Each structure stands twice: as C-alpha cells, then as structure tokens.
C-alpha cells in the first residue's frame, strides 16, 4: 500500500514537472511567434512606407510636369503719349489654369508717368490675379494690386519742388471678351482714391494677352 502511494506521488510530481516544462515550451513558442509577428509587421511597414515614398516622389515629378503644362505667361504693355504727357507701363504676369474655367496667377508692374513741367513718377509693385471663364468667350477678372509710387513734383511759382512717395492698393474687378489668347475689356477699381491712384479714373479699358 505504501509503495502504491509512493508511486502515485511520484507520478503526480512527474506530471506537474512535465506540465511546467510544457508550459515553458508553449510560452517560449508563443514569445517566438509574437516576435516573428512583430518583425514581419515591421518589415511590412518598411516596405509599405518605401513604396509610398517612391509613389509620392513619382507623383511629385509627374505633377510638376503637369503643373508647367498649365502655366501661361503674358501680361500687358501700355503706352500713352499726349501733349506734354507720357505714360509707359510694363506688366508681365503668369497664370496657372486650375481647370478650363478658373485660373490664378501673379504679376509685376513697372511704370513711368510724366507731365511736362509738373511731375515725374516711377511705379513698381506686384499683383494677385484671379480669372474666371464662365463660357470660353467671356472672362471675369479680379486683380489685387499693391504698388509703390515715387513722384517728384517740379517747382512752380506757387510752391517749391517736393517728392511724394507712398504705397497704393487697388482692387480691380473686370470683364472682357476673349478670343484665343487675347482678352479685351474694362475694369473698375473698387478701392479708387483720387488722391493716390495712378490713374485719373476708377474705370479703364484693358488688353490682356497670355500664351
């Protein structure tokens, strides 16, 4: 009877040890599996990130080529000569055609105005341009212009010579008829200030050309 009990105790002890070892083996396998899973997941992330980066670089290159296909250069040139009056302006600009209807762009402006025996004025600045073509023949425009005006007034019998330098802001809303690369129309300065504006009127015609 005592031998049977000893044998039973020995078997029970061996069974407990075996279960512990099996548990350790199982845990070790689970840890290895978890490690493999994490390593695999990390490799997948690296591959996905690398592929995404290459795709983004390719998209940027393709998009860059596509971007320049939608860019047009042009602007306007103005020359006005009268009795004792000269007005010369050069206004280069570039626009990006977002689609067939909308275009946005930037521009520069350089000008010289002179009135004999009265003043000489130099103008330079920039502008933001927005164009909308609801139909191919009609073009609506909005131009926000900021220019520096440096004017030297000649002396008269009533006052000495002096200089007047300032910044002038204008917001032109316009409409024109478009045919090919040329648009002919008129625009109105909603911020017109007769004391600072470059022009004698808030309403003026324009010719706009883009290639």
XYZ file of C-alpha atoms in Angstrom:
211
model
C 0.000 0.000 0.000
C 2.840 2.353 0.870
C 4.565 1.517 -2.438
C 1.383 2.315 -4.336
C 1.100 5.679 -2.607
C 4.770 6.443 -3.305
C 4.299 5.507 -6.945
C 1.210 7.691 -7.180
C 3.042 10.617 -5.574
C 5.980 10.153 -7.946
C 3.673 10.094 -10.968
C 1.866 13.189 -9.714
C 5.170 15.020 -9.169
C 6.439 13.987 -12.619
C 3.148 15.108 -14.187
C 3.433 18.528 -12.511
C 7.021 18.931 -13.726
C 6.007 17.875 -17.219
C 3.155 20.388 -17.282
C 5.516 23.153 -16.145
C 8.027 22.253 -18.834
C 5.316 22.055 -21.458
C 4.015 25.407 -20.299
C 7.500 26.871 -20.578
C 7.894 25.396 -24.052
C 4.489 26.731 -25.040
C 5.305 30.190 -23.662
C 8.634 30.146 -25.453
C 6.920 29.251 -28.697
C 4.339 31.953 -28.150
C 7.042 34.517 -27.461
C 8.884 33.449 -30.589
C 5.684 33.638 -32.588
C 4.953 37.100 -31.210
C 8.495 38.165 -32.027
C 8.140 36.829 -35.572
C 4.804 38.589 -35.981
C 6.224 41.916 -34.823
C 9.289 41.547 -37.025
C 7.109 40.679 -40.008
C 4.820 43.614 -39.277
C 7.836 45.929 -39.046
C 9.187 44.677 -42.385
C 5.764 45.171 -43.977
C 5.596 48.714 -42.626
C 9.050 49.475 -44.031
C 8.079 48.094 -47.435
C 4.787 49.968 -47.462
C 6.485 53.207 -46.411
C 9.195 52.780 -49.060
C 6.609 52.084 -51.740
C 4.524 55.028 -50.629
C 7.586 57.296 -50.674
C 8.522 56.189 -54.185
C 4.942 56.703 -55.327
C 4.873 60.170 -53.812
C 8.166 61.076 -55.479
C 6.869 59.839 -58.804
C 3.628 61.748 -58.293
C 5.542 64.924 -57.471
C 7.617 64.596 -60.629
C 4.576 63.844 -62.770
C 2.611 66.596 -61.090
C 5.489 69.021 -61.675
C 5.417 68.287 -65.402
C 1.651 68.557 -65.378
C 1.859 71.840 -63.469
C 4.018 73.574 -66.067
C 1.731 72.388 -68.841
C -0.987 74.528 -67.271
C 1.112 77.675 -66.835
C 0.768 80.600 -69.230
C 2.912 83.710 -69.452
C 1.872 87.092 -70.722
C 0.620 90.353 -69.334
C 0.184 93.809 -70.729
C 2.068 96.717 -72.202
C 0.743 100.246 -72.082
C 1.978 103.357 -73.839
C 0.217 106.689 -73.677
C 1.665 109.847 -75.180
C -0.121 113.162 -75.350
C 0.561 116.868 -75.299
C 3.185 117.110 -72.567
C 2.119 113.771 -71.074
C 3.813 110.350 -71.117
C 2.608 107.074 -69.612
C 4.588 103.868 -70.131
C 3.804 100.678 -68.219
C 5.035 97.096 -68.433
C 3.018 94.425 -66.604
C 4.367 90.863 -67.025
C 2.401 88.091 -65.340
C 1.930 84.337 -65.182
C -1.227 82.331 -64.531
C -1.953 78.724 -63.620
C -5.057 77.199 -65.194
C -6.706 75.245 -62.394
C -9.209 73.970 -64.937
C -10.917 75.231 -68.082
C -12.883 77.798 -66.072
C -10.609 79.099 -63.292
C -7.054 80.481 -63.412
C -4.924 82.148 -60.738
C -1.624 83.955 -61.012
C 0.783 86.694 -60.045
C 2.065 89.763 -61.825
C 4.618 92.549 -61.687
C 4.228 96.166 -62.679
C 6.724 98.785 -63.723
C 5.718 102.205 -64.937
C 6.790 105.716 -65.728
C 4.464 108.712 -65.808
C 5.447 112.232 -66.678
C 3.613 115.503 -67.073
C 5.690 118.247 -68.625
C 6.695 120.952 -66.145
C 4.645 119.266 -63.435
C 5.890 115.849 -62.219
C 7.777 112.616 -62.957
C 6.593 109.401 -61.363
C 8.110 105.919 -61.157
C 5.919 102.969 -60.214
C 6.740 99.371 -59.270
C 4.886 96.611 -57.469
C 3.026 93.344 -57.779
C -0.431 91.873 -58.048
C -2.506 88.744 -57.491
C -4.752 87.731 -60.365
C -7.895 85.597 -60.483
C -9.664 84.789 -63.753
C -12.983 83.027 -64.358
C -14.263 81.980 -67.775
C -17.951 81.009 -67.378
C -18.001 80.451 -71.141
C -14.972 80.436 -73.472
C -15.757 83.889 -74.892
C -16.290 85.717 -71.576
C -13.634 86.361 -68.943
C -14.263 87.820 -65.488
C -11.284 89.061 -63.507
C -10.228 90.211 -60.057
C -6.812 91.808 -59.517
C -5.399 92.904 -56.178
C -2.571 95.325 -56.870
C -0.007 96.823 -54.491
C 2.407 99.352 -55.987
C 4.993 101.807 -54.768
C 4.687 105.296 -56.226
C 7.673 107.650 -56.173
C 6.764 111.065 -57.558
C 8.912 114.160 -57.916
C 6.986 117.392 -58.408
C 8.623 120.293 -60.186
C 8.773 123.722 -58.621
C 6.216 126.316 -59.679
C 5.653 129.975 -58.984
C 3.470 128.977 -56.042
C 5.475 126.183 -54.384
C 8.952 124.619 -54.304
C 9.742 121.201 -55.723
C 8.999 118.219 -53.498
C 8.670 114.428 -53.514
C 5.723 112.251 -52.597
C 6.394 108.544 -52.039
C 3.685 106.105 -50.941
C 2.097 102.694 -51.397
C -1.174 102.404 -53.248
C -3.592 99.464 -53.112
C -6.128 98.801 -55.841
C -8.732 96.081 -56.359
C -9.846 95.800 -59.958
C -12.981 93.901 -60.948
C -13.333 93.474 -64.668
C -14.954 91.685 -67.572
C -13.862 91.161 -71.137
C -14.351 89.360 -74.402
C -11.834 86.599 -75.036
C -10.727 85.302 -78.390
C -7.784 82.929 -78.441
C -5.003 84.297 -76.233
C -6.326 87.866 -76.192
C -8.930 89.396 -73.872
C -10.287 92.910 -74.401
C -12.441 94.516 -71.736
C -12.731 97.031 -68.931
C -12.097 97.005 -65.186
C -13.202 99.062 -62.204
C -11.121 99.929 -59.122
C -13.388 99.480 -56.095
C -10.685 100.997 -53.823
C -10.136 104.051 -56.001
C -8.644 107.046 -54.199
C -8.379 110.159 -56.385
C -5.552 111.500 -54.207
C -3.343 108.408 -54.547
C -4.465 106.430 -57.564
C -2.132 106.194 -60.529
C -4.944 106.909 -62.920
C -7.383 109.737 -63.328
C -10.416 107.445 -63.333
C -11.622 104.379 -61.479
C -12.871 102.864 -64.754
C -10.441 101.911 -67.512
C -10.118 99.600 -70.532
C -7.540 96.802 -70.742
C -5.986 94.338 -73.160
C -4.726 91.071 -71.637
C -2.625 88.514 -73.518
C -1.427 85.046 -72.375
C 0.486 82.444 -74.342
